[in-house]
PDB file of C-alpha atoms in Angstrom:
ATOM      1  CA  GLU A  14     -31.264  13.173 -15.569  1.00 95.00           C
ATOM      2  CA  VAL A  15     -28.455  11.991 -13.330  1.00 96.00           C
ATOM      3  CA  GLN A  16     -27.192   8.539 -14.246  1.00 97.00           C
ATOM      4  CA  LEU A  17     -24.512   6.495 -12.527  1.00 98.00           C
ATOM      5  CA  LEU A  18     -23.504   3.241 -14.190  1.00 98.00           C
ATOM      6  CA  GLU A  19     -21.145   0.956 -12.324  1.00 97.00           C
ATOM      7  CA  SER A  20     -19.143  -1.779 -14.015  1.00 97.00           C
ATOM      8  CA  GLY A  21     -16.262  -4.106 -13.296  1.00 97.00           C
ATOM      9  CA  GLY A  22     -17.807  -6.378 -10.706  1.00 96.00           C
ATOM     10  CA  ASP A  23     -16.732  -9.990 -11.044  1.00 96.00           C
ATOM     11  CA  LEU A  24     -15.755 -13.206  -9.296  1.00 98.00           C
ATOM     12  CA  VAL A  25     -12.166 -12.921  -8.057  1.00 98.00           C
ATOM     13  CA  GLN A  26      -9.943 -15.178  -5.974  1.00 97.00           C
ATOM     14  CA  PRO A  27      -8.815 -14.210  -2.476  1.00 97.00           C
ATOM     15  CA  GLY A  28      -5.733 -12.016  -2.703  1.00 97.00           C
ATOM     16  CA  GLY A  29      -6.709 -10.794  -6.132  1.00 98.00           C
ATOM     17  CA  SER A  30      -7.433  -7.342  -7.500  1.00 98.00           C
ATOM     18  CA  LEU A  31     -10.301  -5.674  -9.294  1.00 98.00           C
ATOM     19  CA  ARG A  32     -11.079  -2.198 -10.578  1.00 98.00           C
ATOM     20  CA  LEU A  33     -14.597  -0.840 -10.511  1.00 98.00           C
ATOM     21  CA  SER A  34     -15.717   2.026 -12.717  1.00 98.00           C
ATOM     22  CA  CYS A  35     -18.676   4.366 -12.490  1.00 98.00           C
ATOM     23  CA  ALA A  36     -19.685   6.329 -15.575  1.00 98.00           C
ATOM     24  CA  ALA A  37     -21.563   9.486 -14.623  1.00 98.00           C
ATOM     25  CA  SER A  38     -23.842  11.644 -16.734  1.00 97.00           C
ATOM     26  CA  GLY A  39     -26.537  14.274 -16.373  1.00 96.00           C
ATOM     27  CA  PHE A  40     -24.566  16.641 -14.146  1.00 96.00           C
ATOM     28  CA  THR A  41     -21.258  18.517 -13.998  1.00 96.00           C
ATOM     29  CA  PHE A  42     -19.167  15.617 -12.696  1.00 96.00           C
ATOM     30  CA  SER A  43     -16.108  17.723 -11.861  1.00 95.00           C
ATOM     31  CA  SER A  44     -18.125  19.827  -9.397  1.00 95.00           C
ATOM     32  CA  TYR A  45     -19.255  17.064  -7.067  1.00 95.00           C
ATOM     33  CA  ALA A  46     -17.729  14.714  -4.551  1.00 95.00           C
ATOM     34  CA  MET A  47     -18.414  11.046  -5.122  1.00 96.00           C
ATOM     35  CA  THR A  48     -18.550   8.070  -2.822  1.00 97.00           C
ATOM     36  CA  TRP A  49     -18.464   4.283  -2.880  1.00 98.00           C
ATOM     37  CA  VAL A  50     -20.821   2.384  -0.573  1.00 98.00           C
ATOM     38  CA  ARG A  51     -21.031  -1.399  -0.328  1.00 98.00           C
ATOM     39  CA  GLN A  52     -23.491  -3.931   0.981  1.00 98.00           C
ATOM     40  CA  ALA A  53     -22.534  -7.504   1.786  1.00 98.00           C
ATOM     41  CA  PRO A  54     -25.213 -10.136   1.075  1.00 97.00           C
ATOM     42  CA  GLY A  55     -27.997  -9.834   3.641  1.00 96.00           C
ATOM     43  CA  LYS A  56     -26.170  -7.099   5.545  1.00 97.00           C
ATOM     44  CA  GLY A  57     -26.418  -3.344   6.009  1.00 97.00           C
ATOM     45  CA  LEU A  58     -24.805  -0.458   4.172  1.00 98.00           C
ATOM     46  CA  GLU A  59     -21.123   0.355   4.637  1.00 98.00           C
ATOM     47  CA  TRP A  60     -19.408   3.515   3.427  1.00 97.00           C
ATOM     48  CA  VAL A  61     -16.146   2.617   1.660  1.00 98.00           C
ATOM     49  CA  SER A  62     -14.492   5.637   0.075  1.00 97.00           C
ATOM     50  CA  HIS A  63     -14.903   9.351  -0.616  1.00 96.00           C
ATOM     51  CA  VAL A  64     -13.362  11.018  -3.641  1.00 96.00           C
ATOM     52  CA  GLY A  65     -13.639  14.805  -3.610  1.00 94.00           C
ATOM     53  CA  ASN A  66     -14.162  16.837  -6.756  1.00 90.00           C
ATOM     54  CA  THR A  67     -10.434  17.636  -6.839  1.00 89.00           C
ATOM     55  CA  GLY A  68      -9.432  14.065  -6.042  1.00 89.00           C
ATOM     56  CA  ASN A  69      -8.923  14.173  -2.269  1.00 94.00           C
ATOM     57  CA  THR A  70      -9.781  10.850  -0.662  1.00 97.00           C
ATOM     58  CA  TYR A  71     -10.957   9.276   2.589  1.00 97.00           C
ATOM     59  CA  TYR A  72     -11.412   5.581   3.354  1.00 97.00           C
ATOM     60  CA  ALA A  73     -13.108   3.270   5.802  1.00 97.00           C
ATOM     61  CA  ASP A  74     -10.647   1.548   8.128  1.00 96.00           C
ATOM     62  CA  SER A  75     -11.718  -1.817   6.682  1.00 97.00           C
ATOM     63  CA  VAL A  76     -10.280  -0.945   3.244  1.00 98.00           C
ATOM     64  CA  LYS A  77      -7.544   1.568   4.045  1.00 97.00           C
ATOM     65  CA  GLY A  78      -4.258   0.591   2.410  1.00 97.00           C
ATOM     66  CA  ARG A  79      -5.965  -1.880   0.059  1.00 98.00           C
ATOM     67  CA  PHE A  80      -8.505   0.213  -1.873  1.00 98.00           C
ATOM     68  CA  THR A  81      -7.819   3.382  -3.853  1.00 98.00           C
ATOM     69  CA  GLY A  82     -10.515   5.711  -5.063  1.00 97.00           C
ATOM     70  CA  SER A  83      -9.838   8.037  -7.979  1.00 97.00           C
ATOM     71  CA  ARG A  84     -11.603   9.954 -10.708  1.00 97.00           C
ATOM     72  CA  ASP A  85     -11.051  11.177 -14.236  1.00 96.00           C
ATOM     73  CA  ASN A  86     -13.047  14.364 -14.610  1.00 95.00           C
ATOM     74  CA  SER A  87     -12.309  14.452 -18.357  1.00 95.00           C
ATOM     75  CA  LYS A  88     -14.091  11.108 -18.723  1.00 97.00           C
ATOM     76  CA  ASN A  89     -16.795  11.710 -16.090  1.00 97.00           C
ATOM     77  CA  THR A  90     -15.728   8.479 -14.450  1.00 97.00           C
ATOM     78  CA  LEU A  91     -15.122   7.368 -10.870  1.00 98.00           C
ATOM     79  CA  TYR A  92     -12.889   4.402 -10.057  1.00 98.00           C
ATOM     80  CA  LEU A  93     -12.245   2.053  -7.167  1.00 98.00           C
ATOM     81  CA  GLN A  94      -9.068  -0.016  -7.335  1.00 98.00           C
ATOM     82  CA  MET A  95      -9.367  -2.953  -4.952  1.00 98.00           C
ATOM     83  CA  ASN A  96      -6.295  -5.004  -3.999  1.00 98.00           C
ATOM     84  CA  SER A  97      -5.654  -7.874  -1.578  1.00 98.00           C
ATOM     85  CA  LEU A  98      -9.300  -8.858  -1.691  1.00 98.00           C
ATOM     86  CA  THR A  99     -10.781 -11.167   0.938  1.00 98.00           C
ATOM     87  CA  ALA A 100     -14.132 -12.876   1.338  1.00 97.00           C
ATOM     88  CA  ALA A 101     -15.192  -9.995   3.586  1.00 98.00           C
ATOM     89  CA  ASP A 102     -15.080  -7.696   0.545  1.00 98.00           C
ATOM     90  CA  THR A 103     -17.850  -9.660  -1.164  1.00 98.00           C
ATOM     91  CA  ALA A 104     -20.642  -7.151  -1.671  1.00 98.00           C
ATOM     92  CA  VAL A 105     -22.657  -5.046  -4.046  1.00 98.00           C
ATOM     93  CA  TYR A 106     -20.724  -1.824  -4.602  1.00 98.00           C
ATOM     94  CA  TYR A 107     -22.698   1.354  -5.198  1.00 98.00           C
ATOM     95  CA  CYS A 108     -21.399   4.540  -6.775  1.00 98.00           C
ATOM     96  CA  VAL A 109     -23.009   7.589  -5.165  1.00 97.00           C
ATOM     97  CA  LYS A 110     -23.125  11.272  -6.054  1.00 96.00           C
ATOM     98  CA  ARG A 111     -22.986  13.435  -2.978  1.00 94.00           C
ATOM     99  CA  ASP A 112     -25.059  16.563  -2.641  1.00 89.00           C
ATOM    100  CA  SER A 113     -23.077  19.758  -2.117  1.00 85.00           C
ATOM    101  CA  SER A 114     -24.133  19.650   1.539  1.00 86.00           C
ATOM    102  CA  GLY A 115     -22.772  16.132   1.919  1.00 86.00           C
ATOM    103  CA  TRP A 116     -25.618  13.637   1.921  1.00 90.00           C
ATOM    104  CA  PHE A 117     -25.870  10.812  -0.598  1.00 93.00           C
ATOM    105  CA  HIS A 118     -28.152  12.144  -3.309  1.00 92.00           C
ATOM    106  CA  TYR A 119     -28.014   9.801  -6.305  1.00 96.00           C
ATOM    107  CA  TRP A 120     -27.132   6.106  -6.293  1.00 97.00           C
ATOM    108  CA  GLY A 121     -26.124   3.776  -9.096  1.00 97.00           C
ATOM    109  CA  GLN A 122     -27.696   0.346  -9.477  1.00 97.00           C
ATOM    110  CA  GLY A 123     -24.641  -1.395  -8.010  1.00 97.00           C
ATOM    111  CA  THR A 124     -22.121  -3.950  -9.222  1.00 98.00           C
ATOM    112  CA  LEU A 125     -21.477  -7.290  -7.511  1.00 98.00           C
ATOM    113  CA  VAL A 126     -18.008  -8.275  -6.371  1.00 98.00           C
ATOM    114  CA  THR A 127     -17.578 -11.862  -5.219  1.00 98.00           C
ATOM    115  CA  VAL A 128     -14.331 -12.979  -3.625  1.00 98.00           C
ATOM    116  CA  SER A 129     -14.091 -16.745  -3.558  1.00 97.00           C
ATOM    117  CA  SER A 130     -11.804 -19.571  -4.566  1.00 95.00           C
TER     118      SER A 130
ATOM    119  CA  ASP B  19     -15.409   7.546  15.016  1.00 93.00           C
ATOM    120  CA  ILE B  20     -19.112   8.315  15.231  1.00 96.00           C
ATOM    121  CA  GLN B  21     -21.363   5.282  15.738  1.00 97.00           C
ATOM    122  CA  LEU B  22     -25.055   5.306  14.875  1.00 98.00           C
ATOM    123  CA  THR B  23     -27.450   3.024  16.762  1.00 98.00           C
ATOM    124  CA  GLN B  24     -30.868   2.465  15.230  1.00 98.00           C
ATOM    125  CA  SER B  25     -33.857   1.042  17.039  1.00 97.00           C
ATOM    126  CA  PRO B  26     -35.784  -1.077  16.669  1.00 97.00           C
ATOM    127  CA  SER B  27     -33.996  -3.368  14.231  1.00 97.00           C
ATOM    128  CA  PHE B  28     -37.365  -4.783  13.138  1.00 98.00           C
ATOM    129  CA  LEU B  29     -40.920  -3.632  13.465  1.00 97.00           C
ATOM    130  CA  SER B  30     -44.227  -4.983  12.284  1.00 97.00           C
ATOM    131  CA  ALA B  31     -47.174  -2.623  11.969  1.00 97.00           C
ATOM    132  CA  SER B  32     -50.468  -2.262  10.159  1.00 97.00           C
ATOM    133  CA  VAL B  33     -51.568  -0.014   7.348  1.00 98.00           C
ATOM    134  CA  GLY B  34     -52.470   3.392   8.772  1.00 97.00           C
ATOM    135  CA  ASP B  35     -50.269   3.064  11.855  1.00 98.00           C
ATOM    136  CA  ARG B  36     -47.875   5.780  12.926  1.00 98.00           C
ATOM    137  CA  VAL B  37     -44.361   4.395  13.285  1.00 98.00           C
ATOM    138  CA  THR B  38     -41.175   5.959  14.578  1.00 98.00           C
ATOM    139  CA  ILE B  39     -37.605   4.798  14.115  1.00 98.00           C
ATOM    140  CA  THR B  40     -34.855   6.252  16.254  1.00 98.00           C
ATOM    141  CA  CYS B  41     -31.188   6.825  15.499  1.00 98.00           C
ATOM    142  CA  ARG B  42     -28.727   7.728  18.221  1.00 98.00           C
ATOM    143  CA  ALA B  43     -25.260   9.089  17.471  1.00 98.00           C
ATOM    144  CA  SER B  44     -22.298   8.463  19.768  1.00 97.00           C
ATOM    145  CA  HIS B  45     -21.208  12.109  19.380  1.00 96.00           C
ATOM    146  CA  ASP B  46     -22.907  15.379  18.531  1.00 97.00           C
ATOM    147  CA  ILE B  47     -23.471  15.492  14.755  1.00 96.00           C
ATOM    148  CA  SER B  48     -25.631  18.641  14.738  1.00 95.00           C
ATOM    149  CA  SER B  49     -28.071  18.074  11.853  1.00 96.00           C
ATOM    150  CA  PHE B  50     -25.665  16.190   9.566  1.00 96.00           C
ATOM    151  CA  LEU B  51     -27.984  13.181   9.280  1.00 97.00           C
ATOM    152  CA  ALA B  52     -29.869  11.574   6.417  1.00 97.00           C
ATOM    153  CA  TRP B  53     -32.402   8.755   6.152  1.00 98.00           C
ATOM    154  CA  TYR B  54     -32.640   6.241   3.314  1.00 98.00           C
ATOM    155  CA  GLN B  55     -35.191   3.623   2.304  1.00 98.00           C
ATOM    156  CA  GLN B  56     -34.073   0.402   0.655  1.00 98.00           C
ATOM    157  CA  LYS B  57     -36.206  -2.305  -0.900  1.00 98.00           C
ATOM    158  CA  PRO B  58     -34.845  -5.779  -1.693  1.00 96.00           C
ATOM    159  CA  GLY B  59     -32.560  -5.839  -4.718  1.00 95.00           C
ATOM    160  CA  LYS B  60     -32.672  -2.074  -5.146  1.00 97.00           C
ATOM    161  CA  ALA B  61     -30.351   0.804  -4.387  1.00 97.00           C
ATOM    162  CA  PRO B  62     -31.163   2.939  -1.353  1.00 97.00           C
ATOM    163  CA  LYS B  63     -33.382   5.943  -1.912  1.00 97.00           C
ATOM    164  CA  PRO B  64     -32.868   9.169   0.044  1.00 97.00           C
ATOM    165  CA  LEU B  65     -35.866  10.273   2.110  1.00 97.00           C
ATOM    166  CA  ILE B  66     -34.654  12.953   4.496  1.00 97.00           C
ATOM    167  CA  TYR B  67     -31.496  15.059   4.676  1.00 96.00           C
ATOM    168  CA  ALA B  68     -30.203  17.620   7.164  1.00 95.00           C
ATOM    169  CA  ALA B  69     -32.168  15.651   9.780  1.00 96.00           C
ATOM    170  CA  SER B  70     -35.577  17.045   8.841  1.00 97.00           C
ATOM    171  CA  THR B  71     -35.670  18.164   5.189  1.00 97.00           C
ATOM    172  CA  LEU B  72     -37.858  16.014   2.971  1.00 97.00           C
ATOM    173  CA  GLN B  73     -36.195  15.036  -0.303  1.00 95.00           C
ATOM    174  CA  SER B  74     -38.098  16.108  -3.398  1.00 94.00           C
ATOM    175  CA  GLY B  75     -40.771  13.628  -4.425  1.00 95.00           C
ATOM    176  CA  VAL B  76     -40.936  11.816  -1.078  1.00 97.00           C
ATOM    177  CA  PRO B  77     -44.477  11.531   0.336  1.00 97.00           C
ATOM    178  CA  SER B  78     -45.297  13.947   3.128  1.00 97.00           C
ATOM    179  CA  ARG B  79     -46.192  11.088   5.499  1.00 97.00           C
ATOM    180  CA  PHE B  80     -42.433  10.784   6.062  1.00 98.00           C
ATOM    181  CA  SER B  81     -40.823  13.229   8.466  1.00 98.00           C
ATOM    182  CA  GLY B  82     -37.542  13.535  10.293  1.00 97.00           C
ATOM    183  CA  GLY B  83     -36.594  15.230  13.516  1.00 97.00           C
ATOM    184  CA  GLY B  84     -33.887  15.740  16.069  1.00 97.00           C
ATOM    185  CA  SER B  85     -30.428  17.242  16.294  1.00 97.00           C
ATOM    186  CA  GLY B  86     -27.227  16.620  18.194  1.00 96.00           C
ATOM    187  CA  THR B  87     -27.306  12.931  19.107  1.00 97.00           C
ATOM    188  CA  ASP B  88     -30.968  11.861  18.922  1.00 98.00           C
ATOM    189  CA  PHE B  89     -32.962  11.612  15.714  1.00 98.00           C
ATOM    190  CA  THR B  90     -36.237  10.158  14.526  1.00 98.00           C
ATOM    191  CA  LEU B  91     -37.850   9.066  11.295  1.00 98.00           C
ATOM    192  CA  THR B  92     -41.639   9.001  11.487  1.00 98.00           C
ATOM    193  CA  ILE B  93     -44.136   7.578   9.028  1.00 98.00           C
ATOM    194  CA  SER B  94     -47.443   9.178   9.970  1.00 97.00           C
ATOM    195  CA  SER B  95     -49.741   6.681   8.242  1.00 97.00           C
ATOM    196  CA  LEU B  96     -48.032   3.490   7.132  1.00 98.00           C
ATOM    197  CA  GLN B  97     -48.764   2.364   3.577  1.00 97.00           C
ATOM    198  CA  PRO B  98     -48.120  -1.020   1.925  1.00 97.00           C
ATOM    199  CA  ASP B  99     -45.397   0.523  -0.243  1.00 97.00           C
ATOM    200  CA  ASP B 100     -43.448   1.473   2.897  1.00 98.00           C
ATOM    201  CA  SER B 101     -42.370  -2.109   3.507  1.00 98.00           C
ATOM    202  CA  ALA B 102     -38.589  -1.734   3.349  1.00 98.00           C
ATOM    203  CA  THR B 103     -35.418  -1.351   5.379  1.00 98.00           C
ATOM    204  CA  TYR B 104     -34.573   2.132   6.624  1.00 98.00           C
ATOM    205  CA  TYR B 105     -31.076   3.423   7.381  1.00 98.00           C
ATOM    206  CA  CYS B 106     -29.799   6.562   9.042  1.00 98.00           C
ATOM    207  CA  GLN B 107     -26.401   7.941   8.015  1.00 97.00           C
ATOM    208  CA  HIS B 108     -24.273  10.796   9.308  1.00 97.00           C
ATOM    209  CA  PHE B 109     -22.069  13.066   7.220  1.00 94.00           C
ATOM    210  CA  ARG B 110     -20.532  15.102  10.021  1.00 94.00           C
ATOM    211  CA  SER B 111     -16.955  13.817   9.658  1.00 93.00           C
ATOM    212  CA  TYR B 112     -14.938  10.904   8.327  1.00 94.00           C
ATOM    213  CA  PRO B 113     -15.426   8.005   8.545  1.00 95.00           C
ATOM    214  CA  LEU B 114     -19.029   8.322   7.436  1.00 95.00           C
ATOM    215  CA  THR B 115     -21.237   5.646   8.954  1.00 96.00           C
ATOM    216  CA  PHE B 116     -24.702   4.140   8.634  1.00 97.00           C
ATOM    217  CA  GLY B 117     -26.976   2.826  11.309  1.00 98.00           C
ATOM    218  CA  GLY B 118     -27.624  -0.896  11.354  1.00 97.00           C
ATOM    219  CA  GLY B 119     -31.013  -0.576   9.662  1.00 98.00           C
ATOM    220  CA  THR B 120     -34.648  -1.063  10.626  1.00 98.00           C
ATOM    221  CA  ARG B 121     -36.749  -3.521   8.675  1.00 98.00           C
ATOM    222  CA  VAL B 122     -40.383  -2.470   8.512  1.00 98.00           C
ATOM    223  CA  GLU B 123     -42.952  -5.155   7.829  1.00 97.00           C
ATOM    224  CA  ILE B 124     -46.534  -4.292   7.010  1.00 96.00           C
TER     225      ILE B 124
END
């Protein structure tokens, strides 16, 4: 059974940093691309970052230059390093396993990031 | 960037009704489109991928159609459990984007 367990969400001050983690199990982690998707309170879904199985990355314009996605295939873990946080980054962040054809197959339960003073 | 426009943003229907949600892409995305269902406080659940392929375990009352720029999600006979918000999403190229969502009220 595929499991994705996010952690690291917290209350952080504007301008601060946070690192999210996603522990994956139930599949060959190193073979699949992974993605971060976020959802601000009461709002829709927003794709944030893609991390390919070899570590190649893509980012939404809203986070480019501030967020860095990475992975440790030896630990079956996906990361999202978030810097220069603003209130607009307040959201539930979901870790997602992509299917080999590209769609978002399995989702974690999400971790809440709140940016506020 | 490819924009996805969903309509309507809200719909109210009765049990047994046939409902259709549309998703229009700003550029040709072939069949690189998926649909997701989200209930309050829960992670999204995939329903349809490759525009028309039903994800395993999803009831057959759900169906998807279209290609290129115009897509539909149809629920053939609405059930109480279908009360949720539905999102389309393309995976044709980066940046990946979602539609704005359609809230379905029973």
